[in-house]
mmCIF file of C-alpha atoms in Angstrom:
data_model
loop_
_atom_site.group_PDB
_atom_site.id
_atom_site.type_symbol
_atom_site.label_atom_id
_atom_site.label_comp_id
_atom_site.label_asym_id
_atom_site.label_seq_id
_atom_site.Cartn_x
_atom_site.Cartn_y
_atom_site.Cartn_z
ATOM 1 C CA MET A 234 121.700 72.735 129.767
ATOM 2 C CA ILE A 235 120.928 71.011 126.480
ATOM 3 C CA ARG A 236 122.742 71.377 123.167
ATOM 4 C CA PHE A 237 121.552 70.056 119.819
ATOM 5 C CA LEU A 238 121.986 70.470 116.086
ATOM 6 C CA HIS A 239 119.011 71.631 114.035
ATOM 7 C CA SER A 240 118.864 70.657 110.360
ATOM 8 C CA ALA A 241 116.138 70.145 107.758
ATOM 9 C CA ASP A 242 115.255 69.733 104.094
ATOM 10 C CA TRP A 243 117.905 67.187 103.171
ATOM 11 C CA GLN A 244 115.651 66.037 100.294
ATOM 12 C CA ILE A 245 117.662 62.912 99.676
ATOM 13 C CA GLY A 246 116.914 61.551 96.213
ATOM 14 C CA THR A 247 116.645 64.909 94.415
ATOM 15 C CA GLN A 248 117.017 64.313 90.672
ATOM 16 C CA PHE A 249 118.619 67.613 89.476
ATOM 17 C CA GLY A 250 117.005 67.292 86.058
ATOM 18 C CA GLN A 251 118.347 70.635 84.789
ATOM 19 C CA PHE A 252 121.883 69.208 84.762
ATOM 20 C CA ASP A 253 123.505 66.505 82.662
ATOM 21 C CA ALA A 254 123.820 62.999 84.126
ATOM 22 C CA GLU A 255 127.387 63.364 85.405
ATOM 23 C CA GLU A 256 126.739 66.701 87.087
ATOM 24 C CA ALA A 257 123.470 65.474 88.615
ATOM 25 C CA ALA A 258 125.173 62.393 90.064
ATOM 26 C CA HIS A 259 127.781 64.499 91.850
ATOM 27 C CA LEU A 260 125.166 66.908 93.215
ATOM 28 C CA ALA A 261 122.993 64.041 94.462
ATOM 29 C CA GLU A 262 125.973 62.356 96.136
ATOM 30 C CA ALA A 263 126.894 65.591 97.906
ATOM 31 C CA ARG A 264 123.634 65.418 99.855
ATOM 32 C CA PHE A 265 124.780 62.145 101.438
ATOM 33 C CA GLU A 266 128.279 63.502 102.039
ATOM 34 C CA THR A 267 126.920 66.514 103.887
ATOM 35 C CA VAL A 268 124.687 64.315 106.065
ATOM 36 C CA ARG A 269 127.843 62.419 107.032
ATOM 37 C CA ARG A 270 129.500 65.762 107.774
ATOM 38 C CA ILE A 271 126.609 66.711 110.081
ATOM 39 C CA ALA A 272 126.984 63.390 111.900
ATOM 40 C CA SER A 273 130.718 63.958 112.342
ATOM 41 C CA GLU A 274 130.130 67.493 113.592
ATOM 42 C CA ALA A 275 127.532 66.244 116.055
ATOM 43 C CA THR A 276 130.104 63.878 117.531
ATOM 44 C CA ALA A 277 132.895 66.466 117.540
ATOM 45 C CA ARG A 278 130.662 69.065 119.190
ATOM 46 C CA ARG A 279 129.362 66.512 121.711
ATOM 47 C CA VAL A 280 125.769 67.612 121.252
ATOM 48 C CA ASP A 281 122.896 65.902 123.038
ATOM 49 C CA ALA A 282 120.766 65.284 119.910
ATOM 50 C CA VAL A 283 120.284 66.089 116.231
ATOM 51 C CA LEU A 284 116.875 67.358 115.067
ATOM 52 C CA VAL A 285 115.838 67.050 111.411
ATOM 53 C CA ALA A 286 112.710 69.135 110.770
ATOM 54 C CA GLY A 287 111.164 67.416 107.761
ATOM 55 C CA ASP A 288 111.808 66.608 104.098
ATOM 56 C CA VAL A 289 114.544 64.116 104.845
ATOM 57 C CA PHE A 290 113.642 62.547 101.482
ATOM 58 C CA ASP A 291 112.733 64.413 98.310
ATOM 59 C CA GLN A 292 109.933 62.042 97.348
ATOM 60 C CA GLN A 293 108.103 58.955 98.529
ATOM 61 C CA THR A 294 109.360 56.859 95.613
ATOM 62 C CA VAL A 295 113.102 56.905 96.280
ATOM 63 C CA SER A 296 114.693 53.487 95.924
ATOM 64 C CA ASP A 297 115.316 51.070 98.765
ATOM 65 C CA THR A 298 119.049 51.606 98.208
ATOM 66 C CA VAL A 299 118.671 55.359 98.734
ATOM 67 C CA ILE A 300 116.752 54.729 101.960
ATOM 68 C CA ARG A 301 119.441 52.362 103.257
ATOM 69 C CA ARG A 302 122.226 54.781 102.267
ATOM 70 C CA LEU A 303 120.581 57.662 104.109
ATOM 71 C CA PHE A 304 120.313 55.820 107.398
ATOM 72 C CA GLY A 305 123.823 54.466 106.910
ATOM 73 C CA ALA A 306 125.096 58.054 106.596
ATOM 74 C CA LEU A 307 123.995 58.731 110.185
ATOM 75 C CA ALA A 308 126.515 56.269 111.641
ATOM 76 C CA GLY A 309 129.027 59.001 112.529
ATOM 77 C CA TYR A 310 126.876 60.129 115.455
ATOM 78 C CA ALA A 311 125.739 57.565 118.019
ATOM 79 C CA GLY A 312 123.528 59.953 119.996
ATOM 80 C CA PRO A 313 119.794 60.445 119.423
ATOM 81 C CA TRP A 314 118.398 61.648 116.089
ATOM 82 C CA ILE A 315 114.826 62.928 115.918
ATOM 83 C CA MET A 316 113.366 63.005 112.401
ATOM 84 C CA LEU A 317 110.109 64.516 111.243
ATOM 85 C CA PRO A 318 108.235 63.883 107.968
ATOM 86 C CA GLY A 319 107.668 67.014 105.865
ATOM 87 C CA ASN A 320 105.581 67.733 102.791
ATOM 88 C CA HIS A 321 107.906 65.818 100.428
ATOM 89 C CA ASP A 322 108.011 62.717 102.655
ATOM 90 C CA ALA A 323 104.729 63.026 104.549
ATOM 91 C CA ALA A 324 103.747 60.246 106.959
ATOM 92 C CA LEU A 325 101.109 58.693 104.725
ATOM 93 C CA VAL A 326 99.572 55.299 105.437
ATOM 94 C CA GLU A 327 102.118 53.948 102.952
ATOM 95 C CA SER A 328 105.227 56.110 102.724
ATOM 96 C CA VAL A 329 108.995 56.150 102.445
ATOM 97 C CA TRP A 330 109.018 55.812 106.242
ATOM 98 C CA THR A 331 106.890 52.652 106.324
ATOM 99 C CA ARG A 332 109.203 51.184 103.680
ATOM 100 C CA ALA A 333 112.203 52.055 105.840
ATOM 101 C CA GLN A 334 110.559 50.245 108.748
ATOM 102 C CA ARG A 335 109.972 47.145 106.610
ATOM 103 C CA LEU A 336 113.597 47.276 105.450
ATOM 104 C CA ASN A 337 114.592 47.285 109.125
ATOM 105 C CA CYS A 338 117.294 49.852 108.363
ATOM 106 C CA ILE A 339 116.398 52.592 110.863
ATOM 107 C CA PRO A 340 119.101 52.574 113.572
ATOM 108 C CA THR A 341 117.972 52.201 117.163
ATOM 109 C CA ASN A 342 119.223 55.701 118.018
ATOM 110 C CA VAL A 343 116.988 57.304 115.351
ATOM 111 C CA ARG A 344 113.482 58.316 116.413
ATOM 112 C CA VAL A 345 111.182 58.869 113.426
ATOM 113 C CA VAL A 346 108.050 60.663 114.662
ATOM 114 C CA LEU A 347 105.121 59.695 112.433
ATOM 115 C CA THR A 348 102.226 60.940 114.595
ATOM 116 C CA PRO A 349 101.768 64.296 116.352
ATOM 117 C CA GLY A 350 102.655 64.265 120.014
ATOM 118 C CA VAL A 351 105.201 64.845 122.756
ATOM 119 C CA VAL A 352 108.395 62.798 122.874
ATOM 120 C CA LEU A 353 110.087 62.830 126.275
ATOM 121 C CA PHE A 354 113.835 62.368 126.668
ATOM 122 C CA ASP A 355 114.216 61.935 130.401
ATOM 123 C CA GLU A 356 118.013 61.789 130.285
ATOM 124 C CA LEU A 357 118.027 65.209 128.585
ATOM 125 C CA LYS A 358 115.130 66.547 130.665
ATOM 126 C CA CYS A 359 113.572 67.712 127.395
ATOM 127 C CA ALA A 360 110.118 67.385 125.870
ATOM 128 C CA PHE A 361 110.066 67.463 122.064
ATOM 129 C CA LEU A 362 106.695 68.638 120.747
ATOM 130 C CA CYS A 363 106.501 67.133 117.271
ATOM 131 C CA ALA A 364 104.119 68.046 114.445
ATOM 132 C CA PRO A 365 104.875 65.724 111.507
ATOM 133 C CA LEU A 366 102.987 66.273 108.277
ATOM 134 C CA THR A 367 100.651 63.358 107.623
ATOM 135 C CA GLN A 368 99.692 64.696 104.193
ATOM 136 C CA ARG A 369 101.575 66.797 101.650
ATOM 137 C CA ILE A 370 99.349 69.863 101.972
ATOM 138 C CA THR A 371 97.300 71.038 104.923
ATOM 139 C CA TYR A 372 95.536 74.346 105.474
ATOM 140 C CA ASP A 373 95.424 73.940 109.243
ATOM 141 C CA ASP A 374 98.266 74.796 111.592
ATOM 142 C CA THR A 375 99.653 71.434 112.708
ATOM 143 C CA THR A 376 101.381 73.062 115.688
ATOM 144 C CA THR A 377 98.144 74.283 117.341
ATOM 145 C CA PHE A 378 98.195 71.409 119.822
ATOM 146 C CA PHE A 379 101.567 72.628 121.148
ATOM 147 C CA ASP A 380 99.738 75.291 123.180
ATOM 148 C CA HIS A 381 97.940 72.678 125.281
ATOM 149 C CA ALA A 382 100.499 69.854 125.213
ATOM 150 C CA GLU A 383 101.657 68.942 128.700
ATOM 151 C CA SER A 384 105.228 68.250 129.753
ATOM 152 C CA PRO A 385 107.093 68.049 133.090
ATOM 153 C CA THR A 386 107.578 71.511 134.532
ATOM 154 C CA ASP A 387 111.337 71.046 134.864
ATOM 155 C CA TYR A 388 111.818 69.904 131.236
ATOM 156 C CA PHE A 389 112.843 72.037 128.290
ATOM 157 C CA ARG A 390 110.110 72.392 125.654
ATOM 158 C CA VAL A 391 111.404 72.176 122.078
ATOM 159 C CA GLY A 392 109.016 72.267 119.132
ATOM 160 C CA LEU A 393 109.678 70.503 115.826
ATOM 161 C CA ALA A 394 107.564 71.281 112.743
ATOM 162 C CA HIS A 395 107.582 71.700 108.963
ATOM 163 C CA GLY A 396 105.728 74.502 107.210
ATOM 164 C CA SER A 397 105.527 78.213 106.502
ATOM 165 C CA VAL A 398 105.345 80.818 109.245
ATOM 166 C CA SER A 399 102.423 82.989 108.210
ATOM 167 C CA GLY A 400 103.232 86.519 107.051
ATOM 168 C CA ILE A 401 106.998 86.192 107.585
ATOM 169 C CA LEU A 402 108.489 84.632 104.476
ATOM 170 C CA GLN A 403 108.317 85.905 100.907
ATOM 171 C CA GLU A 404 104.917 86.720 99.479
ATOM 172 C CA GLY A 405 103.099 83.610 98.323
ATOM 173 C CA ILE A 406 105.389 81.164 100.156
ATOM 174 C CA ASP A 407 103.035 80.585 103.093
ATOM 175 C CA SER A 408 99.939 79.447 101.204
ATOM 176 C CA THR A 409 99.969 75.896 102.644
ATOM 177 C CA ASN A 410 101.109 74.136 105.818
ATOM 178 C CA PRO A 411 100.821 77.376 107.863
ATOM 179 C CA ILE A 412 102.458 77.916 111.244
ATOM 180 C CA ALA A 413 101.517 80.786 113.562
ATOM 181 C CA PRO A 414 104.379 83.265 114.049
ATOM 182 C CA THR A 415 103.560 83.406 117.778
ATOM 183 C CA ARG A 416 103.673 79.634 118.334
ATOM 184 C CA ALA A 417 106.868 79.636 120.416
ATOM 185 C CA GLU A 418 105.327 82.186 122.773
ATOM 186 C CA THR A 419 101.842 80.684 123.078
ATOM 187 C CA ALA A 420 103.201 77.138 123.521
ATOM 188 C CA ARG A 421 105.863 78.245 126.032
ATOM 189 C CA LEU A 422 108.632 76.800 123.882
ATOM 190 C CA ASP A 423 112.288 77.279 124.619
ATOM 191 C CA TYR A 424 112.995 76.746 120.912
ATOM 192 C CA LEU A 425 110.978 75.989 117.763
ATOM 193 C CA ALA A 426 112.931 74.077 115.083
ATOM 194 C CA LEU A 427 111.402 74.495 111.636
ATOM 195 C CA GLY A 428 111.886 73.074 108.173
ATOM 196 C CA ASP A 429 110.498 73.955 104.713
ATOM 197 C CA TRP A 430 112.282 77.236 103.912
ATOM 198 C CA HIS A 431 115.602 76.280 102.275
ATOM 199 C CA GLY A 432 117.702 79.041 103.806
ATOM 200 C CA HIS A 433 118.575 79.442 107.475
ATOM 201 C CA PHE A 434 116.365 82.187 108.847
ATOM 202 C CA GLN A 435 115.491 83.645 112.240
ATOM 203 C CA VAL A 436 111.758 84.218 112.631
ATOM 204 C CA ASN A 437 112.098 85.492 116.196
ATOM 205 C CA GLU A 438 114.326 84.887 119.208
ATOM 206 C CA ARG A 439 113.057 81.338 119.704
ATOM 207 C CA THR A 440 111.966 80.305 116.209
ATOM 208 C CA TRP A 441 114.412 79.349 113.452
ATOM 209 C CA TYR A 442 114.550 77.694 110.057
ATOM 210 C CA ALA A 443 117.713 75.639 109.576
ATOM 211 C CA GLY A 444 117.525 75.624 105.779
ATOM 212 C CA THR A 445 118.762 72.845 103.533
ATOM 213 C CA HIS A 446 122.140 71.358 104.406
ATOM 214 C CA GLU A 447 123.294 71.286 100.775
ATOM 215 C CA GLN A 448 122.219 74.056 98.404
ATOM 216 C CA ASP A 449 119.951 72.816 95.613
ATOM 217 C CA ARG A 450 118.767 75.870 93.696
ATOM 218 C CA PHE A 451 120.001 79.245 92.463
ATOM 219 C CA ARG A 452 118.500 81.360 95.223
ATOM 220 C CA ALA A 453 120.402 83.661 97.578
ATOM 221 C CA ASN A 454 118.619 82.766 100.825
ATOM 222 C CA ASP A 455 121.554 81.482 102.930
ATOM 223 C CA PRO A 456 121.309 77.708 102.396
ATOM 224 C CA GLY A 457 124.017 75.198 103.259
ATOM 225 C CA PHE A 458 124.050 75.538 107.056
ATOM 226 C CA MET A 459 123.107 73.644 110.189
ATOM 227 C CA LEU A 460 122.231 75.365 113.456
ATOM 228 C CA ASP A 461 124.115 74.631 116.689
ATOM 229 C CA VAL A 462 121.622 75.443 119.446
ATOM 230 C CA THR A 463 122.279 75.685 123.186
ATOM 231 C CA LEU A 464 119.616 76.106 125.875
ATOM 232 C CA GLN A 465 121.381 77.075 129.092
ATOM 233 C CA GLU A 466 118.391 76.944 131.427
ATOM 234 C CA LEU A 467 114.611 76.896 131.378
ATOM 235 C CA GLY A 468 113.176 80.110 129.979
ATOM 236 C CA ALA A 469 116.520 81.515 128.832
ATOM 237 C CA LEU A 470 116.837 82.619 125.224
ATOM 238 C CA PRO A 471 118.576 80.060 123.004
ATOM 239 C CA SER A 472 122.102 80.573 121.745
ATOM 240 C CA VAL A 473 122.089 79.790 118.005
ATOM 241 C CA GLN A 474 125.156 79.477 115.785
ATOM 242 C CA ALA A 475 124.841 78.948 112.031
ATOM 243 C CA VAL A 476 127.533 76.488 110.928
ATOM 244 C CA PRO A 477 128.359 76.117 107.198
ATOM 245 C CA VAL A 478 128.353 72.482 106.043
ATOM 246 C CA SER A 479 127.554 72.601 102.318
ATOM 247 C CA LYS A 480 129.993 71.039 99.846
ATOM 248 C CA TYR A 481 128.968 73.134 96.837
ATOM 249 C CA ARG A 482 128.323 76.839 96.419
ATOM 250 C CA TRP A 483 125.563 77.756 93.942
ATOM 251 C CA LEU A 484 125.959 81.089 92.167
ATOM 252 C CA ARG A 485 123.796 82.999 89.738
ATOM 253 C CA TRP A 486 125.434 85.752 87.692
ATOM 254 C CA GLU A 487 123.758 88.134 85.283
ATOM 255 C CA GLU A 488 126.363 89.806 83.081
ATOM 256 C CA GLU A 489 126.006 92.512 80.437
ATOM 257 C CA ILE A 490 128.653 92.891 77.758
ATOM 258 C CA VAL A 491 128.899 96.434 76.372
ATOM 259 C CA VAL A 492 132.610 97.083 75.809
ATOM 260 C CA PRO A 493 135.614 94.726 75.472
ATOM 261 C CA SER A 494 136.705 95.455 79.042
ATOM 262 C CA ASP A 495 133.478 93.800 80.237
ATOM 263 C CA VAL A 496 134.741 90.569 78.703
ATOM 264 C CA ASP A 497 138.051 90.916 80.524
ATOM 265 C CA ALA A 498 136.281 91.521 83.829
ATOM 266 C CA LEU A 499 133.994 88.499 83.336
ATOM 267 C CA THR A 500 136.953 86.304 82.415
ATOM 268 C CA LEU A 501 138.753 87.255 85.622
ATOM 269 C CA ARG A 502 135.686 86.472 87.722
ATOM 270 C CA LEU A 503 135.260 83.104 86.035
ATOM 271 C CA GLN A 504 138.905 82.230 86.592
ATOM 272 C CA ALA A 505 138.355 82.523 90.355
ATOM 273 C CA LEU A 506 135.819 79.669 90.344
ATOM 274 C CA GLY A 507 136.703 76.068 91.079
ATOM 275 C CA ALA A 508 135.462 72.544 91.738
ATOM 276 C CA ALA A 509 133.183 73.581 94.622
ATOM 277 C CA ASP A 510 131.115 75.962 92.480
ATOM 278 C CA VAL A 511 127.828 75.483 90.618
ATOM 279 C CA LEU A 512 127.153 78.437 88.325
ATOM 280 C CA LYS A 513 124.179 79.694 86.354
ATOM 281 C CA LEU A 514 125.419 82.391 83.998
ATOM 282 C CA ASP A 515 123.134 84.720 82.014
ATOM 283 C CA ILE A 516 124.984 86.875 79.491
ATOM 284 C CA ARG A 517 123.337 89.676 77.515
ATOM 285 C CA GLY A 518 124.436 92.702 75.554
ATOM 286 C CA THR A 519 125.969 93.488 72.164
ATOM 287 C CA THR A 520 129.556 92.773 71.221
ATOM 288 C CA ASP A 521 131.859 92.277 68.276
ATOM 289 C CA LEU A 522 132.837 88.840 67.040
ATOM 290 C CA ALA A 523 136.273 88.804 68.659
ATOM 291 C CA SER A 524 134.810 89.600 72.086
ATOM 292 C CA ALA A 525 132.046 87.024 71.643
ATOM 293 C CA GLU A 526 134.688 84.384 70.884
ATOM 294 C CA ALA A 527 136.586 85.425 74.024
ATOM 295 C CA VAL A 528 133.413 85.009 76.060
ATOM 296 C CA ARG A 529 132.832 81.544 74.618
ATOM 297 C CA LEU A 530 136.409 80.515 75.366
ATOM 298 C CA ALA A 531 136.151 81.751 78.961
ATOM 299 C CA VAL A 532 132.882 79.822 79.415
ATOM 300 C CA ASP A 533 134.342 76.608 77.965
ATOM 301 C CA GLU A 534 137.400 76.829 80.206
ATOM 302 C CA THR A 535 135.174 77.467 83.222
ATOM 303 C CA ARG A 536 133.006 74.464 82.412
ATOM 304 C CA ALA A 537 136.063 72.243 82.849
ATOM 305 C CA ARG A 538 136.829 73.675 86.306
ATOM 306 C CA VAL A 539 133.492 73.999 88.087
ATOM 307 C CA ARG A 540 131.220 71.237 89.323
ATOM 308 C CA ALA A 541 128.312 72.306 87.089
ATOM 309 C CA LEU A 542 127.582 75.169 84.714
ATOM 310 C CA ARG A 543 124.387 76.399 83.069
ATOM 311 C CA VAL A 544 124.815 79.194 80.519
ATOM 312 C CA GLU A 545 122.185 81.344 78.811
ATOM 313 C CA MET A 546 123.414 83.586 75.978
ATOM 314 C CA THR A 547 120.249 84.106 73.946
ATOM 315 C CA GLU A 548 120.332 87.851 74.629
ATOM 316 C CA LEU A 549 123.946 88.336 73.557
ATOM 317 C CA GLN A 550 123.962 89.967 70.120
ATOM 318 C CA VAL A 551 127.056 89.336 67.986
ATOM 319 C CA GLN A 552 127.731 92.236 65.607
ATOM 320 C CA PRO A 553 130.889 91.627 63.507
ATOM 321 C CA THR A 554 132.952 94.749 62.869
ATOM 322 C CA ALA A 555 134.699 95.581 59.605
ATOM 323 C CA SER A 556 137.914 94.106 61.023
ATOM 324 C CA ASP A 557 136.016 90.943 62.042
ATOM 325 C CA LEU A 558 134.659 90.579 58.506
ATOM 326 C CA ALA A 559 138.079 91.211 56.995
ATOM 327 C CA ALA A 560 139.583 88.543 59.254
ATOM 328 C CA LEU A 561 136.890 86.111 58.105
ATOM 329 C CA GLY A 562 137.237 87.061 54.464
ATOM 330 C CA ALA A 563 133.519 87.782 54.548
ATOM 331 C CA GLN A 564 133.324 91.343 53.276
ATOM 332 C CA SER A 565 131.706 90.288 50.027
ATOM 333 C CA GLY A 566 130.640 87.274 47.989
ATOM 334 C CA TYR A 567 128.754 84.265 49.252
ATOM 335 C CA LEU A 568 130.389 84.321 52.696
ATOM 336 C CA GLY A 569 129.490 87.974 53.103
ATOM 337 C CA LYS A 570 125.848 87.172 52.284
ATOM 338 C CA VAL A 571 125.833 84.372 54.888
ATOM 339 C CA VAL A 572 127.172 86.727 57.577
ATOM 340 C CA ALA A 573 124.607 89.383 56.655
ATOM 341 C CA ARG A 574 121.802 86.846 56.842
ATOM 342 C CA LEU A 575 122.944 85.616 60.250
ATOM 343 C CA ARG A 576 123.101 89.181 61.539
ATOM 344 C CA ASP A 577 119.502 89.732 60.380
ATOM 345 C CA LEU A 578 118.348 86.525 62.109
ATOM 346 C CA GLN A 579 119.578 87.818 65.448
ATOM 347 C CA ALA A 580 116.669 90.246 65.437
ATOM 348 C CA ASP A 581 114.303 87.260 65.705
ATOM 349 C CA PRO A 582 114.120 86.080 69.346
ATOM 350 C CA GLN A 583 113.471 82.512 68.211
ATOM 351 C CA GLN A 584 116.526 82.498 65.948
ATOM 352 C CA ALA A 585 118.926 84.741 67.879
ATOM 353 C CA THR A 586 120.729 81.967 69.742
ATOM 354 C CA PHE A 587 121.250 79.853 66.630
ATOM 355 C CA ALA A 588 122.418 82.855 64.620
ATOM 356 C CA ALA A 589 124.985 83.844 67.239
ATOM 357 C CA GLU A 590 126.192 80.236 67.472
ATOM 358 C CA ALA A 591 126.502 80.084 63.686
ATOM 359 C CA LEU A 592 128.578 83.270 63.574
ATOM 360 C CA LEU A 593 130.931 81.900 66.211
ATOM 361 C CA LEU A 594 131.227 78.555 64.427
ATOM 362 C CA LEU A 595 131.878 80.333 61.150
ATOM 363 C CA ALA A 596 134.692 82.307 62.740
ATOM 364 C CA GLN A 597 136.146 79.116 64.210
ATOM 365 C CA PHE A 598 135.997 77.239 60.910
ATOM 366 C CA GLN A 599 137.601 80.092 59.005
ATOM 367 C CA ARG A 600 140.475 80.356 61.461
ATOM 368 C CA GLU A 601 141.006 76.574 61.469
ATOM 369 C CA ALA A 602 140.977 76.532 57.674
ATOM 370 C CA ARG A 603 143.640 79.247 57.480
ATOM 371 C CA ALA A 604 145.754 77.503 60.122
ATOM 372 C CA ALA A 605 145.651 74.272 58.094
#
């Protein structure tokens, strides 16, 4: 029997440019924290090895400090790690991996496989058939040699590769770095550990994507897991358990405001979020000024609770009612003309956001002036 953890797509060094500096720093740090969590789990579960199927680093140009920190994060597990370059950190002549070697920071229990071939672990009675990417994009199946690769007859055969299984994933995703969907069968593999797709996904009984360990985009494809894999005996189907490890949960909500009760419902949903959540919120619809202010307040309060928040309200039309205008003192005169002009500007897609913001600011200023 052999038991190992399968992970991939750590993409250490991701910049998170869509977020502000403070948010991005926390999200980047979480990727190290979750690597440490994987190491701790590997020790607690007493696995025989940890496999990382490519894209350990997000880019070749990460700093030396980032490289050192990554390998330092592995210290919680003293067993063997097998790491494979992917398309983001391909094994070029000069790469992040050659820099790591010069820095002399790769622990002795970490095997970085930079050339295609078979790595034998005699103590595990396992042959790891490894297909590292030696360039960012290839149009040939790098796992083809698995079919003819030799290994001892009494050893498990475990494949390790990074790419897109042809015809299985979403349309357009498998245009480069293709992998045959029948590779596990034709190469007589007990298990094929893949990276590239950022969600954990079963291709067939012996072929799995682990997905990224820490979610990094607003896509509902089951990221944030590692796979705990057990091979009981030669030829037996693997037992695969998806184990959640992610620190943050990324959510994308699309909300339409039609009636005031929609605002109440959204507010309740937002109140349930906390420090482990990253939210992208798209709000559209048409509402009165009082409801729009309630939405803004709920968003501002949420921003203080969650780890990161992106909000898009360009399609939310603010239409002040007669009572709104009376409360503002804007039923006539100069102020009334300003409100009317702002309402007209909301019909222009390029001005809608600014007009809605101006109406909300106007309401805030008027209320603050009366309170003073």
